XYZ file of C-alpha atoms in Angstrom:
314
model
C 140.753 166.273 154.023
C 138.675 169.686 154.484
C 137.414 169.313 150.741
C 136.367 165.705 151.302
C 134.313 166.622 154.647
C 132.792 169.880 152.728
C 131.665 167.223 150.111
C 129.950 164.796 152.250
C 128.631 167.594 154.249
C 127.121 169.000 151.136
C 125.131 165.489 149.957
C 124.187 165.020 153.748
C 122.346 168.020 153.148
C 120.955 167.609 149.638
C 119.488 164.393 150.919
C 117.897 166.152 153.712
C 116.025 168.741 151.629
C 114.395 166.320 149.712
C 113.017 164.323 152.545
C 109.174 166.302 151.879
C 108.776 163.889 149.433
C 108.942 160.843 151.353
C 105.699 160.011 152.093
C 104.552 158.133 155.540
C 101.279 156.849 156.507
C 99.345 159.189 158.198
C 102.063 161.736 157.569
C 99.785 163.572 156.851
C 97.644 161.202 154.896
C 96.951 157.737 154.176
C 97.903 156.397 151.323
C 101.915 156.448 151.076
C 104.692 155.864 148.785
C 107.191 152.937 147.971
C 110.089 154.449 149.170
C 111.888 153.639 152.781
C 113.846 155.808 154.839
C 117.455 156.408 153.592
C 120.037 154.520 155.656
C 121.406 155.857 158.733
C 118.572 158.337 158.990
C 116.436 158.925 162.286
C 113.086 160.067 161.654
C 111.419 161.636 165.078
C 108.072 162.579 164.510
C 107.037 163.698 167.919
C 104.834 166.447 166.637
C 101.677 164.850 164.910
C 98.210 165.440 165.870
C 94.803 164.473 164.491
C 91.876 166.215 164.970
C 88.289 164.525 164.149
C 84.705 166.735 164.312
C 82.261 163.574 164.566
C 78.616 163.630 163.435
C 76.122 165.071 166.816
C 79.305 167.665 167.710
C 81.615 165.251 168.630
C 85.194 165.662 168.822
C 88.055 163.485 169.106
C 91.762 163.962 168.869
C 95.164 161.517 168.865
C 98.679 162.218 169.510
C 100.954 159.519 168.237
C 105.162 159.975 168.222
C 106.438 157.840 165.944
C 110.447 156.855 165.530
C 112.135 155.434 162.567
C 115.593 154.412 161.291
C 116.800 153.443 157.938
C 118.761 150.346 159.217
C 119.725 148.486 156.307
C 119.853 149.632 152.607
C 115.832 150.230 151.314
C 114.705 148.913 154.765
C 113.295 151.110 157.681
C 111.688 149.739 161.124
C 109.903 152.040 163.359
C 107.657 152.179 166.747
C 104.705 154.401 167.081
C 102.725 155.065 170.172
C 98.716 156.244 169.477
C 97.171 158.345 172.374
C 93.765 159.570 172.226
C 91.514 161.752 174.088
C 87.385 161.587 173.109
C 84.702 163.095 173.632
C 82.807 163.523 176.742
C 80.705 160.601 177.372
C 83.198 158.365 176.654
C 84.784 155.570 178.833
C 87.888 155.838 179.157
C 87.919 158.838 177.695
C 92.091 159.272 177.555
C 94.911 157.051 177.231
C 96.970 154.907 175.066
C 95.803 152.461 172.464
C 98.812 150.954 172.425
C 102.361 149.940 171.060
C 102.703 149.579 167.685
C 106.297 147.985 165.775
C 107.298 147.627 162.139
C 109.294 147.364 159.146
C 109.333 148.714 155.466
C 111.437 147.263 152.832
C 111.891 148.373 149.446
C 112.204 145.605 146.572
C 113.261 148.188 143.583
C 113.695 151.957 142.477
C 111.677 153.201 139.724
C 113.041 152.784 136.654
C 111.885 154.188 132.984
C 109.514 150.748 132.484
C 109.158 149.686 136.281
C 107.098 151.672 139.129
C 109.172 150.765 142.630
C 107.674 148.373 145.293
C 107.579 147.922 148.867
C 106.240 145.608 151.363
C 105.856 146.762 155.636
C 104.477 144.905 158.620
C 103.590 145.797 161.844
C 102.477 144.062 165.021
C 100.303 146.556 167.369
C 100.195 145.393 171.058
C 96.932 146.774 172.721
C 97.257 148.176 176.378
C 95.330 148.751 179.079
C 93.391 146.245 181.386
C 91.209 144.926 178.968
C 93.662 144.685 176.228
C 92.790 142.335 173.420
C 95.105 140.178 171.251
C 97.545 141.290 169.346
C 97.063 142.723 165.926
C 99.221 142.162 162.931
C 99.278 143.483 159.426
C 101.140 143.132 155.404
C 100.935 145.873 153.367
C 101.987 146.999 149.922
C 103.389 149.785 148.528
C 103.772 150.651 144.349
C 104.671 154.425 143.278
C 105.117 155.209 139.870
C 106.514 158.897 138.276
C 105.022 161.168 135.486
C 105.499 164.519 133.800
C 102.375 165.963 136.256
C 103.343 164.154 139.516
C 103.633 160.895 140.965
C 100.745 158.081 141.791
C 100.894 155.974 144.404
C 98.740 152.644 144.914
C 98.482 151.035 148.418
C 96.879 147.852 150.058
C 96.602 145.690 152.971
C 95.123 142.884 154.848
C 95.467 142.881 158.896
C 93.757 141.176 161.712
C 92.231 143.023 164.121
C 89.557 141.400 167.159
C 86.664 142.655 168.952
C 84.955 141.512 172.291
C 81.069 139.866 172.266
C 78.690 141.789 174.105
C 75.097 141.455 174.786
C 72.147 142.810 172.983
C 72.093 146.314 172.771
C 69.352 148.281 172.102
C 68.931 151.598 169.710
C 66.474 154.147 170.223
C 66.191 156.983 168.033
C 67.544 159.863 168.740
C 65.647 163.635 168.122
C 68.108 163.860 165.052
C 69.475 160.866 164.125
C 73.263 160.835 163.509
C 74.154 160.585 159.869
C 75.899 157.286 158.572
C 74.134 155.631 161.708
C 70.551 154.666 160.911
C 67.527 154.240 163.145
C 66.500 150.326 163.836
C 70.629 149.485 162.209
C 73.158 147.017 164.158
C 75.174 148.713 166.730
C 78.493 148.941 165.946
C 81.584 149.093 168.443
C 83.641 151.988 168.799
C 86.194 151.618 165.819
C 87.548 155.275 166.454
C 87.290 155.128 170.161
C 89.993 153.836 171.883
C 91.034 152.196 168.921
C 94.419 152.383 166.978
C 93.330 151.868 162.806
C 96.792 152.559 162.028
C 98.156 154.078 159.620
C 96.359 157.182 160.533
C 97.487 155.825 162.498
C 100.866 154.387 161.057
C 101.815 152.155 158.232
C 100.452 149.466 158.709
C 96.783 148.777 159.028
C 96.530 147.134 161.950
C 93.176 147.382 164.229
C 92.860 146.958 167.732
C 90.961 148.296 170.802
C 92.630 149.235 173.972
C 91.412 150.244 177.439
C 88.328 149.948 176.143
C 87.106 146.518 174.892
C 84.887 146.937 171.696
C 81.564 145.095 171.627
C 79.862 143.255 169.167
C 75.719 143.176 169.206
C 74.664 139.749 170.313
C 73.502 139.152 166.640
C 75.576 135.827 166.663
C 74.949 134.483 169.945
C 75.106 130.919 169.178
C 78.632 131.633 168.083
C 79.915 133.646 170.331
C 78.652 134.150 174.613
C 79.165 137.428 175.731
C 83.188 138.642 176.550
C 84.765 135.762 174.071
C 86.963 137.302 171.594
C 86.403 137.142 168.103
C 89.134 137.573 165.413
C 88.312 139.194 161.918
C 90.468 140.231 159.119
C 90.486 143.979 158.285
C 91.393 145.086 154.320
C 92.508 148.576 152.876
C 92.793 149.801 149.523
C 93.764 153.370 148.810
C 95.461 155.525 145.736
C 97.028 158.600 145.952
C 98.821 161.330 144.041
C 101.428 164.159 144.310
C 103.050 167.376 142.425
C 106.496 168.391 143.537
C 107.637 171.977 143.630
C 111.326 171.361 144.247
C 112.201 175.546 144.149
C 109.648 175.864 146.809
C 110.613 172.646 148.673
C 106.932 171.600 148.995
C 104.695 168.788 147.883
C 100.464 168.824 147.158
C 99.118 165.866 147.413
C 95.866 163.843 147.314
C 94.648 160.645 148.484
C 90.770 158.206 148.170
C 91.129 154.825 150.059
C 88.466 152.357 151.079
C 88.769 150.371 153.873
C 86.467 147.094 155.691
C 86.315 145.291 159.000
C 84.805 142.181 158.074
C 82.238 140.436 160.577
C 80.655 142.859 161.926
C 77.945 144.385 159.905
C 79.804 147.644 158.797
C 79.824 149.030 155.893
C 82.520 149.578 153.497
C 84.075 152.993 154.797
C 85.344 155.518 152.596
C 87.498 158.838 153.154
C 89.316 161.265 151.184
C 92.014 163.554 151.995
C 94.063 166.834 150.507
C 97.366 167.922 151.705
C 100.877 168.965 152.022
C 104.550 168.870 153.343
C 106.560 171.425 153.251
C 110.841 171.408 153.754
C 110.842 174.169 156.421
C 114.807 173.432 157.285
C 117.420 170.973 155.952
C 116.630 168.628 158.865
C 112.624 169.440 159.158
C 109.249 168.894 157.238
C 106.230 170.402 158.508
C 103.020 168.873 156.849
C 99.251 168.836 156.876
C 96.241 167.640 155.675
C 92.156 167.846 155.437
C 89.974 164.616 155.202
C 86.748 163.603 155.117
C 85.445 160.143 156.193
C 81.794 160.079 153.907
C 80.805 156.558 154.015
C 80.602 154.191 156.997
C 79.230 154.138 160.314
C 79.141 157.639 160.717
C 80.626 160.875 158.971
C 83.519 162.584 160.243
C 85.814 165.314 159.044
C 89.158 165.608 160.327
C 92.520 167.440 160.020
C 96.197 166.205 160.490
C 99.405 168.367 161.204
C 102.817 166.980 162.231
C 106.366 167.686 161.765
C 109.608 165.759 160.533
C 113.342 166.011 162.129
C 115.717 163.912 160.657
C 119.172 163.490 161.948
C 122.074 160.971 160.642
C 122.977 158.369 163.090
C 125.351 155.249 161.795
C 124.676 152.754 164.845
């Protein structure tokens, strides 16, 4: 009996220290990879932040705890709760974007001639008094293993909605703000109090909370200021990573495009560098730098966060 609990204790704890190569969204970049939580395991990552220095010295930063649970074999749901806090003229300038709730599952492992695939979804609830609809998502998930690393290929397609508002008016500023021409189509506040999760979370799901964003009354014949109008929001994104399993760490490296269609942006673009790191059999500390180059508006932006997994059979 002792030699069969020293066994189990010992692959409880292999498992564990080769959780830094699970990938999440967000955790700490973007693109992810096909593979779900293990069964029985509770993720609690209560400890990731994003930072963002916006073009014209603004700064922005979110909080968002997330909790997952392997709860059937190659299938993990979680919940995830974005908060942010912006910069100084903005209205609100704190609070929570809202509720977001999903599942992963995972068709296949890898095998010698077949790179394993998953497929999540998620359903973000906006909150706040001038909420708009719900948001839902589908993404995809393909990873595939060589001698130098791993590559990982993601994409999605979510909905996401925005609020009519009337014409708006741009003067230029003493130095315009990069990505954000003089005389061009305002644009609402997509990284306001908005949640484009993953960065967010797995899925890509957009959607504005306290805050309603506003379209420029370019379409007013079909749409009156306040209706709501729904658009569909697509993400495409590839990523790679090298292992060191003595060290317990992972580099990795991601480029993903991204583009809310109906509203006169631009196809954004960001890249990101980063790492994870198995601090403790139960813990994974990670981190990672980005830059958003293309869009409306430049940003550069760094993510930290940290792992604890526990084993829980409900």
């Amino acid at each position: 009996m002792a030699l069969e609990i020293s066994v189990a204790s010992g692959a409880t704890s292999a498992r564990a220290q080769s959780s830094y190569r699970n990938l999440d969204a967000g955790f700490p970049v973007r693109v992810e990879d096909a593979t779900a939580t293990e069964r029985y395991s509770l993720d609690l990552d209560f400890l990731n932040l994003r930072y963002d220095e916006l073009s014209n010295l603004r700064t922005r930063f979110q909080y968002e705890p997330q909790v997952s649970y392997g709860i059937l074999p190659r299938t993990e749901a979680w919940v995830r709760l974005p908060i942010f806090y912006r910069e100084r003229d903005a209205a609100p300038r704190a609070g929570v974007a809202g509720v977001g709730a999903g599942a992963m599952y995972q068709f296949n492992l890898e095998t010698q001639h077949l790179p394993s695939f998953a497929l999540g979804t998620e359903v973000f609830l906006p909150t706040g008094p001038h909420a708009l609809p719900a948001s839902y998502s589908l993404r995809g998930m393909a990873t595939r293993s060589f001698s130098p690393g791993r590559v990982h290929f993601n994409g999605s397609i979510a909905t996401y909605s925005v609020r009519a508002g009337p014409t708006l008016i741009i003067t230029c500023p003493p130095q315009p703000v990069p990505g954000f021409p003089c005389g061009g189509s305002p644009l609402p506040p997509l990284d306001g109090p908005c949640a484009i999760g993953p960065g967010a979370g797995l899925a890509a799901a957009f959607s504005c909370a306290a805050q309603p964003a506003e379209l420029p009354q370019r379409s007013a014949v079909l749409a009156a200021p306040g209706d709501i109008e729904k658009h569909n929001h697509w993400f495409l994104g590839m990523g790679m990573d090298k292992a060191f399993p003595l060290s317990s760490t992972l580099l990795l490296a991601d480029f993903f495009a991204e583009k809310f269609e109906g509203i006169g942006r631009e196809t954004d673009l960001t890249a990101e560098v980063g790492a994870r790191h198995q601090l403790t059999p139960q813990a994974v500390i990670g981190g990672a730098l980005g830059r958003h180059f293309r869009g409306a508006g430049f940003s550069t932006f760094i993510t930290l966060g940290m792992t604890i997994s526990h084993a829980l059979q409900l």
